[in-house]
Amino acid sequence: MVEIRDGKKVLVTPVSAEDLADIKVGDVIYLDGDLMTCRDVAHRRLVEYGRDLPYDIRDKAIFHAGPIVRPIEDAAPGEPDYEMVSVGPTTSMRMEKFEYEFVQKSGVRVIVGKGGMGPNTERACREFGAIHCVFPAGCAVVAATEVEYIAEHHWEELGMPETLWCCKVHGFGPLIVSIDAQGDNVFERNKVLFNERKDEALQVIDEQVSFIK
């Protein structure tokens, strides 16, 4: 579902392909609902080893992140027993080789991380109706304040960064859409643009150097 709240576009899980149809690269969005941290080992377990994820992320969101959490000492039975301290994005490109099959098998709709991703993710977003977004780097503590609580956690044997921390978030963002559901990739688009500008700038520099000589 998509809501407009105080002028902001907010995706609320569960998210459908139709919800993402009008979201384009460069849009700034926010997220409410289910967000699971998910890094290298979880991708490898699903894609290479064929292990099912212990938490259903179909029509939900994942975050390429290795958070810092701490136990809640006086948590009552049945209540959340960990809280988020810091949760900054890690480099999404590390997951690039897994992402097509990961999206295909898991049904995830929103992928959040740092930096761009490549053709595997473009193809996944285009074929399965998903998007990739960038969370601003250096804002890990801010991100933690947007986690309402950690609902579940799985695969703790992998250590804190690789554990699947299944969070409930509110107003999580800002998230900058880098790949939309049509497979348009702002990072790849900008590479072409910046290379064109670089060539023009080098030509000007060459002309100036020649003039000085």
Coordinates of N, CA and C in Angstrom, one line a residue:
M1 N 0.8 -1.2 0.0 CA 0.0 0.0 0.0 C 0.9 1.2 0.0
V2 N 0.4 2.3 -0.7 CA 1.1 3.6 -0.7 C 0.3 4.6 0.0
E3 N 0.9 5.4 0.9 CA 0.2 6.5 1.5 C 1.0 7.8 1.3
I4 N 0.3 8.9 1.2 CA 0.9 10.2 1.2 C 0.7 10.8 2.6
R5 N 1.8 11.0 3.3 CA 1.7 11.5 4.7 C 2.6 12.7 4.9
D6 N 2.0 13.8 5.2 CA 2.8 15.1 5.3 C 3.6 15.4 4.1
G7 N 3.1 15.1 2.9 CA 3.8 15.3 1.7 C 4.8 14.3 1.3
K8 N 4.9 13.2 2.1 CA 5.9 12.1 1.9 C 5.2 10.9 1.4
K9 N 5.8 10.2 0.4 CA 5.3 9.0 -0.1 C 5.8 7.8 0.8
V10 N 4.9 7.1 1.4 CA 5.2 6.0 2.4 C 4.7 4.7 1.8
L11 N 5.6 3.7 1.7 CA 5.2 2.4 1.4 C 4.9 1.6 2.7
V12 N 3.7 1.0 2.7 CA 3.3 0.2 3.9 C 3.2 -1.2 3.5
T13 N 4.0 -2.1 4.2 CA 3.9 -3.5 3.9 C 2.6 -4.1 4.3
P14 N 2.1 -5.1 3.6 CA 2.6 -5.7 2.4 C 2.5 -4.8 1.1
V15 N 3.6 -4.8 0.3 CA 3.7 -4.0 -0.9 C 3.4 -4.9 -2.1
S16 N 2.6 -4.4 -3.0 CA 2.3 -5.1 -4.3 C 3.1 -4.5 -5.4
A17 N 3.1 -5.2 -6.6 CA 3.8 -4.7 -7.8 C 3.0 -3.4 -8.2
E18 N 1.7 -3.4 -8.1 CA 0.9 -2.2 -8.4 C 1.3 -1.0 -7.6
D19 N 1.7 -1.2 -6.3 CA 2.1 -0.1 -5.5 C 3.4 0.5 -6.0
L20 N 4.2 -0.2 -6.7 CA 5.5 0.2 -7.1 C 5.5 0.8 -8.6
A21 N 4.3 0.7 -9.2 CA 4.3 1.0 -10.7 C 4.6 2.4 -11.0
D22 N 4.2 3.3 -10.1 CA 4.4 4.8 -10.3 C 5.6 5.3 -9.6
I23 N 6.4 4.5 -9.0 CA 7.6 4.9 -8.3 C 8.8 4.8 -9.2
K24 N 9.6 5.9 -9.4 CA 10.6 6.0 -10.3 C 12.0 6.3 -9.7
V25 N 13.1 6.0 -10.4 CA 14.4 6.3 -9.8 C 14.5 7.7 -9.5
G26 N 15.2 8.0 -8.3 CA 15.3 9.3 -7.9 C 14.2 9.8 -6.9
D27 N 13.1 9.0 -6.9 CA 12.0 9.3 -5.9 C 12.6 9.1 -4.5
V28 N 12.1 9.9 -3.6 CA 12.4 9.7 -2.1 C 11.1 9.1 -1.5
I29 N 11.3 8.0 -0.8 CA 10.1 7.3 -0.2 C 10.5 6.9 1.2
Y30 N 9.5 6.5 2.0 CA 9.7 6.0 3.4 C 8.9 4.7 3.5
L31 N 9.3 3.9 4.5 CA 8.7 2.6 4.7 C 8.1 2.4 6.1
D32 N 6.9 1.8 6.1 CA 6.3 1.4 7.4 C 6.1 -0.1 7.3
G33 N 6.2 -0.8 8.4 CA 5.9 -2.2 8.4 C 7.1 -3.1 8.7
D34 N 7.3 -4.1 7.8 CA 8.2 -5.2 8.0 C 9.5 -5.0 7.2
L35 N 10.6 -5.0 8.0 CA 12.0 -4.8 7.4 C 12.9 -5.8 8.0
M36 N 13.5 -6.7 7.3 CA 14.4 -7.7 7.8 C 15.9 -7.4 7.4
T37 N 16.8 -7.3 8.3 CA 18.2 -7.2 7.9 C 18.6 -8.5 7.2
C38 N 19.4 -8.4 6.2 CA 19.7 -9.6 5.4 C 21.0 -9.4 4.6
R39 N 22.0 -10.1 4.9 CA 23.3 -9.9 4.2 C 23.8 -11.1 3.5
D40 N 25.1 -11.2 3.3 CA 25.7 -12.2 2.4 C 25.3 -13.6 2.7
V41 N 25.4 -14.0 4.0 CA 25.2 -15.4 4.3 C 23.8 -15.9 4.1
A42 N 22.8 -15.0 4.4 CA 21.4 -15.3 4.2 C 21.1 -15.5 2.7
H43 N 21.7 -14.6 1.9 CA 21.5 -14.7 0.5 C 22.1 -16.1 0.0
R44 N 23.3 -16.4 0.5 CA 24.0 -17.6 0.0 C 23.2 -18.9 0.5
R45 N 22.6 -18.8 1.7 CA 21.9 -20.0 2.2 C 20.7 -20.2 1.4
L46 N 20.0 -19.2 1.0 CA 18.7 -19.3 0.2 C 19.1 -19.8 -1.3
V47 N 20.0 -19.0 -1.9 CA 20.3 -19.2 -3.3 C 21.2 -20.4 -3.6
E48 N 22.3 -20.6 -2.9 CA 23.3 -21.6 -3.2 C 22.9 -22.9 -2.4
Y49 N 22.4 -22.8 -1.2 CA 22.2 -24.0 -0.4 C 20.8 -24.5 -0.4
G50 N 19.9 -23.7 -0.9 CA 18.5 -24.1 -1.0 C 17.7 -24.1 0.3
R51 N 18.2 -23.4 1.3 CA 17.6 -23.3 2.6 C 16.5 -22.3 2.6
D52 N 15.3 -22.6 3.1 CA 14.2 -21.7 3.2 C 14.5 -20.6 4.3
L53 N 14.1 -19.4 4.0 CA 14.3 -18.4 5.1 C 13.3 -18.7 6.2
P54 N 13.7 -18.5 7.4 CA 12.8 -18.8 8.6 C 11.8 -17.7 8.8
Y55 N 11.8 -16.6 8.0 CA 10.8 -15.5 8.2 C 10.3 -15.2 6.8
D56 N 9.0 -15.1 6.6 CA 8.4 -14.8 5.3 C 8.6 -13.3 4.9
I57 N 9.3 -13.1 3.9 CA 9.5 -11.7 3.5 C 8.8 -11.4 2.1
R58 N 7.9 -12.2 1.7 CA 7.1 -12.0 0.5 C 6.4 -10.7 0.7
D59 N 6.5 -9.8 -0.3 CA 5.8 -8.5 -0.3 C 6.3 -7.5 0.8
K60 N 7.5 -7.8 1.4 CA 8.0 -7.0 2.5 C 9.3 -6.4 2.0
A61 N 10.2 -6.1 3.0 CA 11.4 -5.4 2.6 C 12.6 -6.0 3.4
I62 N 13.8 -5.9 2.7 CA 15.0 -6.3 3.4 C 16.0 -5.2 3.4
F63 N 16.9 -5.2 4.3 CA 17.9 -4.2 4.5 C 19.3 -4.8 4.5
H64 N 20.1 -4.5 3.5 CA 21.5 -4.9 3.5 C 22.3 -4.2 4.6
A65 N 22.3 -4.8 5.8 CA 22.9 -4.1 7.0 C 23.3 -5.1 8.0
G66 N 24.3 -4.7 8.8 CA 24.8 -5.5 9.9 C 24.6 -4.7 11.2
P67 N 23.5 -4.8 11.8 CA 23.2 -3.9 12.9 C 24.0 -4.2 14.2
I68 N 23.9 -3.2 15.1 CA 24.3 -3.5 16.5 C 23.0 -3.5 17.3
V69 N 22.8 -4.5 18.1 CA 21.6 -4.7 18.9 C 22.1 -5.0 20.4
R70 N 21.1 -4.8 21.3 CA 21.4 -5.2 22.7 C 20.2 -5.8 23.3
P71 N 20.4 -6.8 24.2 CA 19.3 -7.4 24.8 C 18.5 -6.5 25.8
I72 N 17.2 -6.7 25.9 CA 16.4 -6.0 26.8 C 16.3 -6.8 28.1
E73 N 17.0 -6.4 29.1 CA 17.2 -7.2 30.3 C 15.9 -7.6 31.0
D74 N 14.9 -6.7 31.0 CA 13.7 -6.9 31.8 C 12.5 -7.2 30.9
A75 N 12.8 -7.8 29.7 CA 11.7 -8.1 28.8 C 10.8 -9.1 29.3
A76 N 9.5 -8.9 29.2 CA 8.5 -9.9 29.7 C 8.4 -11.0 28.7
P77 N 8.0 -12.2 29.1 CA 7.8 -13.3 28.2 C 6.8 -12.9 27.1
G78 N 7.3 -13.2 25.9 CA 6.4 -12.9 24.7 C 6.7 -11.5 24.2
E79 N 7.4 -10.7 24.9 CA 7.7 -9.3 24.4 C 9.1 -9.3 23.7
P80 N 9.3 -8.2 22.9 CA 10.6 -8.1 22.2 C 11.8 -8.2 23.2
D81 N 12.8 -9.0 22.9 CA 13.9 -9.2 23.9 C 15.2 -8.6 23.4
Y82 N 15.2 -7.9 22.2 CA 16.3 -7.1 21.8 C 15.9 -5.8 21.3
E83 N 16.8 -4.8 21.3 CA 16.4 -3.5 20.8 C 17.6 -3.0 19.9
M84 N 17.2 -2.2 18.9 CA 18.2 -1.8 17.9 C 19.0 -0.6 18.5
V85 N 20.3 -0.6 18.3 CA 21.2 0.4 18.7 C 21.7 1.2 17.5
S86 N 22.1 0.5 16.5 CA 22.6 1.2 15.3 C 22.4 0.2 14.1
V87 N 21.9 0.8 13.0 CA 21.7 -0.1 11.8 C 21.9 0.7 10.5
G88 N 23.2 0.7 10.1 CA 23.6 1.4 8.9 C 23.7 0.4 7.7
P89 N 23.5 0.9 6.5 CA 23.5 0.0 5.3 C 25.0 -0.4 5.0
T90 N 25.0 -1.6 4.5 CA 26.3 -2.1 4.0 C 26.2 -2.1 2.4
T91 N 27.3 -2.4 1.8 CA 27.4 -2.2 0.3 C 26.6 -3.3 -0.4
S92 N 25.6 -2.8 -1.1 CA 24.6 -3.7 -1.7 C 25.3 -4.6 -2.8
M93 N 26.3 -4.0 -3.5 CA 26.9 -4.8 -4.6 C 27.4 -6.1 -4.2
R94 N 27.7 -6.3 -2.9 CA 28.2 -7.6 -2.5 C 27.1 -8.7 -2.7
M95 N 25.8 -8.3 -2.7 CA 24.7 -9.2 -2.9 C 24.3 -9.4 -4.4
E96 N 24.9 -8.6 -5.2 CA 24.5 -8.6 -6.6 C 24.4 -9.9 -7.3
K97 N 25.4 -10.8 -7.1 CA 25.4 -12.1 -7.8 C 24.2 -13.0 -7.3
F98 N 23.7 -12.7 -6.2 CA 22.6 -13.5 -5.6 C 21.2 -12.9 -5.9
E99 N 21.1 -11.6 -6.2 CA 19.9 -10.9 -6.0 C 18.7 -11.4 -6.9
Y100 N 19.1 -11.7 -8.2 CA 18.0 -12.2 -9.0 C 17.2 -13.4 -8.5
E101 N 18.0 -14.4 -8.1 CA 17.4 -15.6 -7.6 C 16.8 -15.3 -6.2
F102 N 17.4 -14.5 -5.4 CA 16.9 -14.2 -4.1 C 15.5 -13.5 -4.2
V103 N 15.4 -12.6 -5.1 CA 14.0 -11.9 -5.3 C 13.0 -12.9 -5.8
Q104 N 13.5 -13.7 -6.8 CA 12.6 -14.8 -7.4 C 12.1 -15.7 -6.3
K105 N 13.0 -16.2 -5.5 CA 12.6 -17.2 -4.5 C 11.8 -16.7 -3.3
S106 N 12.2 -15.5 -2.9 CA 11.7 -14.9 -1.6 C 10.4 -14.1 -1.8
G107 N 10.3 -13.4 -3.0 CA 9.2 -12.6 -3.2 C 9.3 -11.2 -2.6
V108 N 10.5 -10.8 -2.1 CA 10.7 -9.5 -1.5 C 10.4 -8.4 -2.5
R109 N 9.9 -7.3 -2.0 CA 9.5 -6.2 -2.9 C 10.4 -5.0 -2.8
V110 N 11.0 -4.8 -1.7 CA 11.8 -3.6 -1.4 C 13.2 -4.0 -0.9
I111 N 14.2 -3.6 -1.6 CA 15.6 -3.9 -1.1 C 16.2 -2.6 -0.8
V112 N 16.8 -2.5 0.4 CA 17.5 -1.3 0.9 C 18.9 -1.5 1.2
G113 N 19.8 -0.6 0.8 CA 21.2 -0.8 1.0 C 22.0 0.4 0.8
K114 N 23.3 0.2 0.4 CA 24.2 1.4 0.2 C 24.8 1.2 -1.2
G115 N 24.9 2.2 -2.0 CA 25.5 2.2 -3.3 C 24.5 1.5 -4.3
G116 N 25.0 1.4 -5.5 CA 24.2 0.8 -6.6 C 24.3 -0.7 -6.7
M117 N 23.4 -1.3 -7.5 CA 23.5 -2.7 -7.9 C 23.5 -2.8 -9.4
G118 N 23.6 -4.0 -9.9 CA 23.8 -4.2 -11.3 C 22.7 -4.9 -12.1
P119 N 23.1 -5.6 -13.2 CA 22.1 -6.1 -14.1 C 21.2 -7.3 -13.5
N120 N 21.8 -8.1 -12.6 CA 21.0 -9.1 -11.9 C 19.8 -8.5 -11.2
T121 N 20.1 -7.4 -10.4 CA 19.1 -6.8 -9.7 C 18.1 -6.0 -10.6
E122 N 18.6 -5.4 -11.6 CA 17.7 -4.7 -12.6 C 16.7 -5.7 -13.1
R123 N 17.2 -6.8 -13.5 CA 16.4 -7.9 -14.1 C 15.3 -8.4 -13.1
A124 N 15.8 -8.6 -11.9 CA 14.8 -9.0 -10.8 C 13.7 -8.0 -10.6
C125 N 14.1 -6.7 -10.5 CA 13.1 -5.7 -10.3 C 12.1 -5.6 -11.4
R126 N 12.6 -5.7 -12.6 CA 11.8 -5.6 -13.8 C 10.9 -6.8 -13.9
E127 N 11.4 -8.0 -13.7 CA 10.6 -9.2 -13.9 C 9.6 -9.5 -12.8
F128 N 10.0 -9.2 -11.5 CA 9.2 -9.6 -10.4 C 8.5 -8.4 -9.6
G129 N 8.7 -7.2 -10.1 CA 8.1 -6.0 -9.5 C 8.7 -5.7 -8.2
A130 N 9.9 -5.3 -8.2 CA 10.6 -4.9 -6.9 C 11.4 -3.6 -7.2
I131 N 11.9 -3.0 -6.1 CA 12.8 -1.9 -6.2 C 14.0 -2.0 -5.3
H132 N 15.0 -1.3 -5.7 CA 16.2 -1.1 -4.8 C 16.3 0.3 -4.4
C133 N 16.6 0.6 -3.1 CA 16.7 1.9 -2.6 C 18.0 2.1 -1.8
V134 N 18.4 3.3 -1.7 CA 19.6 3.7 -1.0 C 19.3 4.4 0.3
F135 N 19.8 3.9 1.4 CA 19.6 4.6 2.7 C 20.9 5.5 2.9
P136 N 20.7 6.7 3.3 CA 21.9 7.6 3.4 C 23.0 7.0 4.4
A137 N 24.2 6.9 3.9 CA 25.3 6.4 4.8 C 25.6 7.4 5.9
G138 N 26.1 6.9 7.0 CA 26.4 7.7 8.1 C 25.3 8.1 9.0
C139 N 24.1 7.4 8.8 CA 22.9 7.7 9.6 C 22.4 6.5 10.3
A140 N 23.3 5.6 10.8 CA 22.9 4.4 11.4 C 22.1 4.5 12.7
V141 N 22.5 5.5 13.5 CA 21.8 5.8 14.7 C 20.4 6.3 14.4
V142 N 20.3 7.2 13.4 CA 19.0 7.7 13.0 C 18.1 6.6 12.6
A143 N 18.6 5.7 11.8 CA 17.9 4.5 11.3 C 17.4 3.7 12.4
A144 N 18.2 3.5 13.5 CA 17.8 2.7 14.6 C 16.6 3.3 15.3
T145 N 16.5 4.7 15.3 CA 15.3 5.3 16.0 C 14.0 5.1 15.2
E146 N 14.2 4.7 13.9 CA 13.0 4.4 13.1 C 12.5 3.0 13.2
V147 N 13.3 2.2 14.0 CA 12.8 0.8 14.2 C 12.0 0.8 15.5
E148 N 10.7 0.5 15.4 CA 9.8 0.5 16.5 C 10.2 -0.6 17.5
Y149 N 10.4 -1.8 16.9 CA 10.9 -2.9 17.8 C 11.3 -4.1 16.9
I150 N 12.1 -5.0 17.5 CA 12.5 -6.2 16.8 C 11.5 -7.3 17.1
A151 N 10.8 -7.7 16.1 CA 9.7 -8.7 16.3 C 10.2 -10.1 16.5
E152 N 11.2 -10.5 15.7 CA 11.8 -11.8 15.7 C 13.3 -11.7 15.3
H153 N 14.0 -12.8 15.6 CA 15.4 -12.9 15.1 C 15.7 -14.4 14.9
H154 N 16.4 -14.6 13.8 CA 16.7 -16.0 13.4 C 18.2 -16.1 13.0
W155 N 18.7 -17.3 13.0 CA 20.0 -17.7 12.6 C 21.1 -16.9 13.4
E156 N 20.8 -16.9 14.7 CA 21.8 -16.2 15.6 C 23.2 -16.8 15.6
E157 N 23.3 -18.1 15.2 CA 24.6 -18.7 15.2 C 25.5 -18.1 14.2
L158 N 25.0 -17.2 13.3 CA 25.8 -16.5 12.3 C 26.5 -15.3 12.9
G159 N 26.2 -14.9 14.1 CA 26.7 -13.7 14.7 C 25.8 -12.5 14.5
M160 N 26.0 -11.5 15.3 CA 25.1 -10.3 15.3 C 24.9 -9.7 13.9
P161 N 26.0 -9.5 13.1 CA 25.8 -8.8 11.8 C 25.0 -9.6 10.8
E162 N 25.1 -10.9 10.8 CA 24.5 -11.8 9.8 C 23.1 -12.3 10.3
T163 N 22.8 -12.2 11.6 CA 21.5 -12.6 12.1 C 20.4 -11.9 11.3
L164 N 19.3 -12.6 11.1 CA 18.1 -12.0 10.5 C 17.3 -11.3 11.6
W165 N 17.4 -10.0 11.6 CA 16.7 -9.2 12.6 C 15.4 -8.7 11.9
C166 N 14.3 -9.2 12.4 CA 13.0 -8.9 11.7 C 12.3 -7.8 12.4
C167 N 12.4 -6.6 11.8 CA 12.0 -5.4 12.5 C 10.6 -4.9 12.1
K168 N 10.0 -4.1 12.9 CA 8.8 -3.3 12.6 C 9.3 -1.8 12.6
V169 N 9.1 -1.2 11.5 CA 9.6 0.2 11.3 C 8.5 1.1 11.0
H170 N 8.8 2.4 11.3 CA 7.8 3.5 11.0 C 8.6 4.7 10.5
G171 N 8.2 5.1 9.3 CA 8.8 6.3 8.7 C 10.3 6.0 8.4
F172 N 10.6 4.8 8.0 CA 12.0 4.4 7.8 C 12.5 5.1 6.5
G173 N 13.5 5.9 6.7 CA 14.0 6.6 5.5 C 14.7 7.9 5.9
P174 N 15.0 8.7 4.9 CA 14.6 8.7 3.5 C 15.3 7.6 2.7
L175 N 14.6 7.0 1.8 CA 15.1 6.0 0.9 C 15.0 6.6 -0.5
I176 N 16.2 6.6 -1.2 CA 16.3 7.1 -2.5 C 16.2 5.9 -3.5
V177 N 15.2 5.9 -4.4 CA 15.0 4.8 -5.3 C 16.1 4.8 -6.3
S178 N 16.9 3.7 -6.4 CA 18.0 3.6 -7.3 C 17.7 2.7 -8.5
I179 N 16.9 1.7 -8.3 CA 16.4 0.9 -9.4 C 14.9 0.7 -9.2
D180 N 14.1 1.1 -10.2 CA 12.7 1.0 -10.1 C 12.1 -0.3 -10.7
A181 N 10.8 -0.5 -10.6 CA 10.2 -1.7 -11.0 C 10.2 -1.9 -12.5
Q182 N 10.7 -0.9 -13.3 CA 10.9 -1.1 -14.7 C 12.3 -1.5 -15.0
G183 N 13.2 -1.6 -14.0 CA 14.6 -1.9 -14.2 C 15.5 -0.8 -14.5
D184 N 15.0 0.5 -14.4 CA 15.8 1.6 -14.7 C 16.7 1.8 -13.5
N185 N 18.0 2.1 -13.8 CA 19.0 2.1 -12.8 C 19.7 3.5 -12.8
V186 N 19.5 4.3 -11.8 CA 20.0 5.6 -11.8 C 21.6 5.7 -11.7
F187 N 22.2 4.7 -11.1 CA 23.6 4.6 -11.0 C 24.2 4.4 -12.4
E188 N 23.6 3.4 -13.1 CA 24.1 3.2 -14.5 C 23.9 4.3 -15.4
R189 N 22.7 4.9 -15.2 CA 22.4 6.1 -16.1 C 23.4 7.2 -15.8
N190 N 23.7 7.4 -14.6 CA 24.6 8.5 -14.2 C 26.1 8.2 -14.7
K191 N 26.4 6.9 -14.7 CA 27.8 6.6 -15.2 C 27.9 7.1 -16.6
V192 N 26.9 6.9 -17.5 CA 27.0 7.4 -18.9 C 27.1 8.9 -18.9
L193 N 26.2 9.6 -18.1 CA 26.2 11.0 -18.1 C 27.5 11.6 -17.6
F194 N 28.0 11.0 -16.5 CA 29.3 11.6 -15.9 C 30.5 11.3 -16.9
N195 N 30.5 10.2 -17.6 CA 31.5 10.0 -18.5 C 31.5 11.0 -19.7
E196 N 30.3 11.3 -20.1 CA 30.1 12.3 -21.2 C 30.7 13.7 -20.7
R197 N 30.3 14.0 -19.4 CA 30.8 15.3 -18.9 C 32.3 15.2 -18.7
K198 N 32.8 14.1 -18.3 CA 34.3 13.9 -18.1 C 35.0 14.2 -19.4
D199 N 34.5 13.6 -20.5 CA 35.2 13.8 -21.8 C 35.1 15.3 -22.2
E200 N 34.0 15.9 -22.0 CA 33.9 17.4 -22.3 C 34.9 18.2 -21.4
A201 N 35.0 17.8 -20.1 CA 35.9 18.6 -19.2 C 37.4 18.3 -19.6
L202 N 37.7 17.1 -20.0 CA 39.1 16.8 -20.5 C 39.4 17.6 -21.7
Q203 N 38.5 17.7 -22.6 CA 38.7 18.5 -23.8 C 39.0 19.9 -23.5
V204 N 38.2 20.5 -22.6 CA 38.4 21.9 -22.2 C 39.8 22.1 -21.6
I205 N 40.2 21.1 -20.7 CA 41.5 21.2 -20.1 C 42.6 21.1 -21.1
D206 N 42.5 20.2 -22.1 CA 43.5 20.0 -23.1 C 43.6 21.3 -23.9
E207 N 42.5 22.0 -24.2 CA 42.5 23.2 -25.0 C 43.3 24.3 -24.2
Q208 N 43.0 24.4 -22.9 CA 43.6 25.4 -22.0 C 45.1 25.1 -21.9
V209 N 45.5 23.8 -21.8 CA 46.9 23.5 -21.7 C 47.6 23.9 -23.0
S210 N 47.0 23.6 -24.1 CA 47.6 23.9 -25.4 C 47.7 25.4 -25.6
F211 N 46.8 26.2 -25.1 CA 46.8 27.6 -25.2 C 48.0 28.2 -24.4
I212 N 48.2 27.6 -23.2 CA 49.3 28.0 -22.3 C 50.6 27.7 -22.9
K213 N 50.7 26.6 -23.5 CA 52.0 26.2 -24.2 C 52.3 27.1 -25.4

